[in-house]
Structures are given as C-alpha cells and as structure tokens.
CSV table of C-alpha atoms in Angstrom, one decimal:
chain,number,residue,atom,x,y,z
A,117,UNK,CA,-0.2,0.0,-0.1
A,118,UNK,CA,1.4,3.5,-0.7
A,119,UNK,CA,1.7,5.7,2.1
A,120,UNK,CA,-0.4,8.8,2.3
A,121,UNK,CA,2.3,11.2,0.8
A,122,UNK,CA,2.5,9.0,-2.5
A,123,UNK,CA,0.1,8.7,-5.5
A,124,UNK,CA,-0.1,6.1,-8.2
A,125,UNK,CA,-0.8,7.4,-11.5
A,126,UNK,CA,-0.7,6.2,-15.1
A,127,UNK,CA,2.1,7.8,-17.5
A,128,UNK,CA,0.8,9.3,-20.7
A,129,UNK,CA,3.6,10.6,-22.9
A,130,UNK,CA,7.0,11.9,-22.9
A,131,UNK,CA,7.5,15.8,-22.9
A,132,UNK,CA,10.6,18.0,-24.1
A,133,UNK,CA,13.3,17.7,-21.9
A,134,UNK,CA,12.7,14.1,-21.0
A,135,UNK,CA,10.3,14.1,-18.2
A,136,UNK,CA,7.2,11.9,-18.4
A,137,UNK,CA,3.9,13.4,-18.0
A,138,UNK,CA,0.8,11.9,-16.4
A,139,UNK,CA,-2.6,13.4,-14.7
A,140,UNK,CA,-3.2,14.0,-11.0
A,141,UNK,CA,-6.8,13.2,-9.8
A,142,UNK,CA,-7.8,16.9,-9.9
A,143,UNK,CA,-6.8,16.8,-13.6
A,144,UNK,CA,-3.4,18.8,-13.4
A,145,UNK,CA,-0.5,17.5,-15.4
A,146,UNK,CA,2.2,16.3,-13.4
A,147,UNK,CA,5.9,15.6,-14.6
A,148,UNK,CA,8.0,12.7,-13.7
A,149,UNK,CA,11.7,12.0,-14.5
A,150,UNK,CA,12.5,8.6,-15.5
A,151,UNK,CA,8.9,7.3,-16.3
A,152,UNK,CA,7.8,5.8,-19.5
A,153,UNK,CA,4.1,6.1,-21.5
A,154,UNK,CA,2.1,3.1,-20.4
A,155,UNK,CA,3.5,2.7,-17.2
A,156,UNK,CA,1.8,2.4,-13.8
A,157,UNK,CA,4.2,4.4,-11.3
A,158,UNK,CA,4.2,5.4,-7.7
A,159,UNK,CA,5.2,9.0,-7.1
A,160,UNK,CA,5.7,11.7,-4.6
A,161,UNK,CA,4.9,15.2,-5.3
A,162,UNK,CA,7.9,17.7,-4.7
A,163,UNK,CA,6.3,21.0,-6.2
A,164,UNK,CA,2.8,22.0,-7.1
A,165,UNK,CA,1.7,24.9,-9.0
A,166,UNK,CA,-1.8,26.0,-10.1
A,167,UNK,CA,-1.7,24.4,-13.4
A,168,UNK,CA,0.7,21.5,-13.0
A,169,UNK,CA,2.9,19.9,-10.7
A,170,UNK,CA,6.5,18.0,-10.5
A,171,UNK,CA,7.1,14.5,-8.8
A,172,UNK,CA,9.7,12.2,-8.1
A,173,UNK,CA,9.5,8.5,-9.1
A,174,UNK,CA,9.2,6.4,-6.1
A,175,UNK,CA,8.4,2.9,-7.9
A,176,UNK,CA,7.3,1.5,-11.2
A,177,UNK,CA,4.4,-0.5,-10.5
A,178,UNK,CA,4.0,-1.7,-14.1
A,179,UNK,CA,7.0,-1.3,-16.5
A,180,UNK,CA,6.8,-0.5,-20.2
A,181,UNK,CA,8.0,-3.0,-22.6
A,182,UNK,CA,10.6,-0.6,-23.7
A,183,UNK,CA,12.2,0.0,-20.4
A,184,UNK,CA,15.5,-1.3,-20.1
A,185,UNK,CA,18.4,-1.5,-17.6
A,186,UNK,CA,20.6,1.7,-17.8
A,187,UNK,CA,24.1,0.8,-18.6
A,188,UNK,CA,25.5,3.5,-16.0
A,189,UNK,CA,25.5,3.2,-12.5
A,190,UNK,CA,25.1,6.8,-12.3
A,191,UNK,CA,21.9,7.1,-14.2
A,192,UNK,CA,19.4,9.6,-12.8
A,193,UNK,CA,22.0,10.7,-10.3
A,194,UNK,CA,24.3,12.7,-12.5
A,195,UNK,CA,22.0,14.8,-14.8
A,196,UNK,CA,24.1,13.7,-17.8
A,197,UNK,CA,21.3,12.1,-19.9
A,198,UNK,CA,17.5,11.3,-19.8
A,199,UNK,CA,16.8,8.5,-21.8
A,200,UNK,CA,19.3,5.6,-20.8
A,201,UNK,CA,16.4,3.7,-19.5
A,202,UNK,CA,14.8,3.4,-22.9
A,203,UNK,CA,15.6,0.9,-25.5
A,204,UNK,CA,17.2,2.9,-28.5
A,205,UNK,CA,14.4,2.4,-31.1
A,206,UNK,CA,11.9,3.4,-28.8
A,207,UNK,CA,13.9,6.7,-28.0
A,208,UNK,CA,13.8,7.6,-31.7
A,209,UNK,CA,10.0,7.2,-31.8
A,210,UNK,CA,9.5,9.3,-28.5
A,211,UNK,CA,12.0,12.0,-29.7
A,212,UNK,CA,9.9,12.2,-33.1
A,213,UNK,CA,6.7,12.4,-31.2
A,214,UNK,CA,8.0,15.1,-28.9
A,215,UNK,CA,9.1,17.2,-32.0
A,216,UNK,CA,5.9,16.8,-33.5
A,217,UNK,CA,4.0,18.0,-30.3
A,218,UNK,CA,6.2,21.1,-30.1
A,219,UNK,CA,5.6,22.1,-33.7
A,220,UNK,CA,1.9,21.7,-33.1
A,221,UNK,CA,1.7,23.4,-29.6
A,222,UNK,CA,4.2,26.1,-30.2
A,223,UNK,CA,4.6,26.8,-33.7
A,224,UNK,CA,0.9,26.1,-34.5
A,225,UNK,CA,1.2,23.6,-37.3
A,226,UNK,CA,-1.8,21.6,-37.7
A,227,UNK,CA,-0.1,18.4,-39.2
A,228,UNK,CA,3.5,18.9,-39.4
A,229,UNK,CA,5.5,16.9,-41.8
A,230,UNK,CA,8.0,15.4,-39.3
A,231,UNK,CA,10.0,12.5,-40.6
A,232,UNK,CA,11.0,9.5,-38.3
A,233,UNK,CA,14.3,10.1,-36.7
A,234,UNK,CA,17.2,8.7,-38.2
A,235,UNK,CA,19.1,6.1,-36.3
A,236,UNK,CA,22.8,6.7,-35.4
A,237,UNK,CA,25.4,3.9,-36.1
A,238,UNK,CA,26.3,4.6,-32.4
A,239,UNK,CA,24.1,3.8,-29.6
A,240,UNK,CA,26.8,4.3,-27.2
A,241,UNK,CA,30.0,6.4,-27.1
A,242,UNK,CA,28.7,8.8,-29.3
A,243,UNK,CA,29.1,12.1,-27.6
A,244,UNK,CA,32.2,13.8,-29.0
A,245,UNK,CA,31.5,17.4,-26.8
A,246,UNK,CA,30.9,16.8,-23.2
A,247,UNK,CA,30.8,19.8,-20.3
A,248,UNK,CA,32.0,18.9,-16.9
A,249,UNK,CA,31.6,21.0,-13.8
A,250,UNK,CA,34.4,20.6,-10.9
A,251,UNK,CA,33.7,19.3,-7.6
A,252,UNK,CA,35.3,20.5,-4.2
A,253,UNK,CA,38.4,18.8,-4.8
A,254,UNK,CA,38.8,19.9,-8.6
A,255,UNK,CA,37.7,17.0,-10.3
A,256,UNK,CA,35.4,16.9,-13.1
A,257,UNK,CA,31.9,15.5,-12.9
A,258,UNK,CA,28.3,16.0,-13.8
A,259,UNK,CA,25.9,18.1,-11.8
A,260,UNK,CA,22.9,16.2,-10.1
A,261,UNK,CA,19.6,17.2,-12.0
A,262,UNK,CA,18.3,20.6,-10.6
A,263,UNK,CA,21.5,21.1,-8.5
A,264,UNK,CA,24.7,22.4,-8.4
A,265,UNK,CA,26.1,19.6,-6.6
A,266,UNK,CA,28.8,17.7,-8.7
A,267,UNK,CA,28.6,13.9,-8.9
A,268,UNK,CA,32.1,12.3,-9.1
A,269,UNK,CA,31.9,9.7,-11.8
A,270,UNK,CA,34.8,7.6,-13.4
A,271,UNK,CA,33.2,6.6,-16.5
A,272,UNK,CA,30.3,7.8,-19.0
A,273,UNK,CA,29.2,5.2,-21.5
A,274,UNK,CA,28.0,8.1,-23.9
A,275,UNK,CA,31.2,9.8,-24.3
A,276,UNK,CA,33.6,8.9,-27.1
A,277,UNK,CA,36.3,6.6,-26.0
A,278,UNK,CA,38.9,9.1,-26.5
A,279,UNK,CA,37.2,11.6,-23.9
A,280,UNK,CA,36.3,8.9,-21.4
A,281,UNK,CA,40.0,7.7,-21.2
A,282,UNK,CA,41.5,11.4,-20.8
A,283,UNK,CA,38.8,13.2,-18.3
A,284,UNK,CA,39.2,11.1,-15.1
A,285,UNK,CA,42.8,12.0,-15.2
A,286,UNK,CA,42.2,15.7,-15.1
A,287,UNK,CA,42.8,17.5,-12.0
A,288,UNK,CA,42.2,21.3,-11.6
A,289,UNK,CA,43.4,21.7,-8.0
A,290,UNK,CA,46.5,23.1,-6.5
A,291,UNK,CA,48.0,20.7,-3.9
A,292,UNK,CA,48.3,23.3,-1.4
A,293,UNK,CA,45.5,25.9,-2.2
A,294,UNK,CA,42.7,23.1,-3.4
A,295,UNK,CA,40.5,23.7,-6.4
A,296,UNK,CA,41.5,26.6,-8.9
A,297,UNK,CA,39.2,29.7,-8.0
A,298,UNK,CA,36.9,31.0,-10.7
A,299,UNK,CA,36.6,27.9,-13.0
A,300,UNK,CA,33.2,27.6,-14.0
A,301,UNK,CA,33.2,24.4,-16.0
A,302,UNK,CA,35.5,22.2,-18.5
A,303,UNK,CA,34.4,21.2,-21.9
A,304,UNK,CA,36.1,18.4,-23.7
A,305,UNK,CA,35.7,18.0,-27.5
A,306,UNK,CA,37.1,14.7,-29.4
A,307,UNK,CA,38.4,15.3,-33.1
A,308,UNK,CA,38.1,13.0,-36.0
A,309,UNK,CA,41.5,11.6,-35.1
A,310,UNK,CA,40.7,11.1,-31.5
A,311,UNK,CA,42.7,14.4,-30.8
A,312,UNK,CA,41.4,16.1,-27.4
A,313,UNK,CA,40.7,19.8,-27.1
A,314,UNK,CA,40.1,21.0,-23.4
A,315,UNK,CA,38.2,24.1,-23.0
A,316,UNK,CA,38.5,25.8,-19.5
A,317,UNK,CA,35.7,28.5,-19.0
A,318,UNK,CA,36.4,30.9,-15.9
A,319,UNK,CA,34.6,34.0,-14.4
A,320,UNK,CA,38.3,34.9,-13.5
A,321,UNK,CA,40.3,36.9,-16.3
A,322,UNK,CA,43.7,35.4,-15.2
A,323,UNK,CA,44.3,31.8,-16.7
A,324,UNK,CA,45.1,29.1,-14.3
A,325,UNK,CA,48.6,27.3,-14.4
A,326,UNK,CA,48.1,24.5,-16.7
A,327,UNK,CA,50.5,21.5,-17.0
A,328,UNK,CA,49.5,17.9,-17.9
A,329,UNK,CA,51.4,15.0,-19.1
A,330,UNK,CA,48.6,14.0,-21.5
A,331,UNK,CA,48.2,14.1,-25.4
A,332,UNK,CA,45.7,17.0,-25.5
A,333,UNK,CA,45.1,20.6,-26.5
A,334,UNK,CA,43.9,23.1,-23.9
A,335,UNK,CA,42.5,26.8,-24.2
A,336,UNK,CA,41.2,29.0,-21.7
A,337,UNK,CA,38.3,31.6,-22.1
A,338,UNK,CA,37.7,34.3,-19.5
A,339,UNK,CA,34.6,36.0,-18.5
A,340,UNK,CA,32.1,36.5,-21.2
A,341,UNK,CA,32.9,33.2,-22.9
A,342,UNK,CA,33.8,33.3,-26.8
A,343,UNK,CA,31.6,36.1,-27.4
A,344,UNK,CA,33.8,38.5,-25.5
A,345,UNK,CA,37.3,36.7,-25.6
A,346,UNK,CA,39.7,35.2,-27.7
A,347,UNK,CA,40.7,31.9,-26.4
A,348,UNK,CA,44.2,31.7,-25.0
A,349,UNK,CA,46.1,28.6,-25.8
A,350,UNK,CA,47.6,26.9,-22.8
A,351,UNK,CA,48.6,23.6,-24.5
A,352,UNK,CA,48.9,22.3,-28.0
A,353,UNK,CA,46.6,23.6,-30.9
A,354,UNK,CA,43.7,26.1,-30.4
A,355,UNK,CA,41.4,24.0,-32.6
A,356,UNK,CA,40.5,20.5,-34.0
A,357,UNK,CA,38.7,18.7,-36.8
A,358,UNK,CA,35.5,17.3,-35.9
A,359,UNK,CA,33.2,14.9,-37.7
A,360,UNK,CA,29.5,16.3,-38.5
C-alpha cells in the first residue's frame, strides 16, 4: 500500500526535456523524470503549481516493454542524460513524437510533416563534446539534476572513448590551495582523429597554471565566454577537426 504522501498514476507521454507526463486526480499535469508512457508508477509530489505539478519517481509498478536496465550506475544521479532507461528504437520514436508535439503546440502547425528520426550507427560512446563541472576537490563530473552538486564519476558510456580515457585523469586543483578559484566548467571535445581539446571556462580573467602529461590541447576562456574573448592557448593547438 502506498503511504499517504504518494500517489499511483498512469504515465501518458514523454515531453520536451525528458520528463514523463501523467495526470493527478484533479486533472493537473504532473511531470515525472525517468518514467515511461504506458507505465503505472508511484510518485511523490515535490512541487505544486496552480496548473501543474512535479514529482519524484518512487516505484515503477507496471513497467513499459521499452524499459531497459541503464548501462551506467550513475544514471538518474548525475544529470548527464535522460533516456538511458529506454530501448534505443523507442528513444527515436519518442523524440520524433516530442518534435511533432512541439511544432503543433508552439509553432501552431496543424499536421507537421515530421519524418521518423534517423538512427545513429552508435547507440553508445557517441558524444564528441562533453561539459563537466568541478567538485570540491577540483575533479570534473556532472551536476545532479536541478542542483549545483557535482557527482564524481569515473566513466560515462555516452562519451567517445578518447574523452572517457582522458577526463578522469584531469585535476584542476592546487596541492596546497585546493581547487583553482573562478573555474566554471570544463568542456572536452574529441576530433576526427581522436585528438582532444580541453576548453577551460572561468569567471576569473587570469588563466590558471596548466601542466598535464597527456596528449591534449587546452584553451582558456575568461568572463563573457567566446563572445567577448579570444581563447588563450595553454597547451597544443587552439582548434581541431570534428566529424559532422
């Protein structure tokens, strides 16, 4: 039996951003991360507005056939992805449906000519650009969903292998003073020849000391980002060739 603070609902659809949508007894839409259409789930409300609510998934009571076991032990904790619990073919169908819904509701198109989404030859290890934040020890990781807390992780099954091999070895801290002040986030890009470019973004105009015994290039970007700054090369080259 559910406790008084939980509700059992049916999930109706996926919406833009990755959340699932169901209906509360009063008719309001409720958005639930990591649930799937066709599922019966137990939820706990975490935010209520006049026209909608948000909830946390407590338990899947009746799973959808498209639900699979996520490949990553940090799924749902790190905020790096939203669809790893969905079989790949179903992901494509859901994303196509979301696009069609957005064109109808926002653009006002009555019957948008949306073609089925083309499948990638890679279901895993396809991300050639990844953005990390730094934890208190200066190690890169992903932020928890809806939070600034950085989750320390050792591997990501969505990153290209070249990125996944490099980033756990990066350390943006001083042995005596701790994490480098001002650093906002770290972006890693993998080129066509598995070259790696590290983009260091900071709200401090002074670039940090950067010394790494790894085959990578690194550039520094100060406050205002690329719109207001020319990147400063800290190591290697200032660009790379990427596959479209």
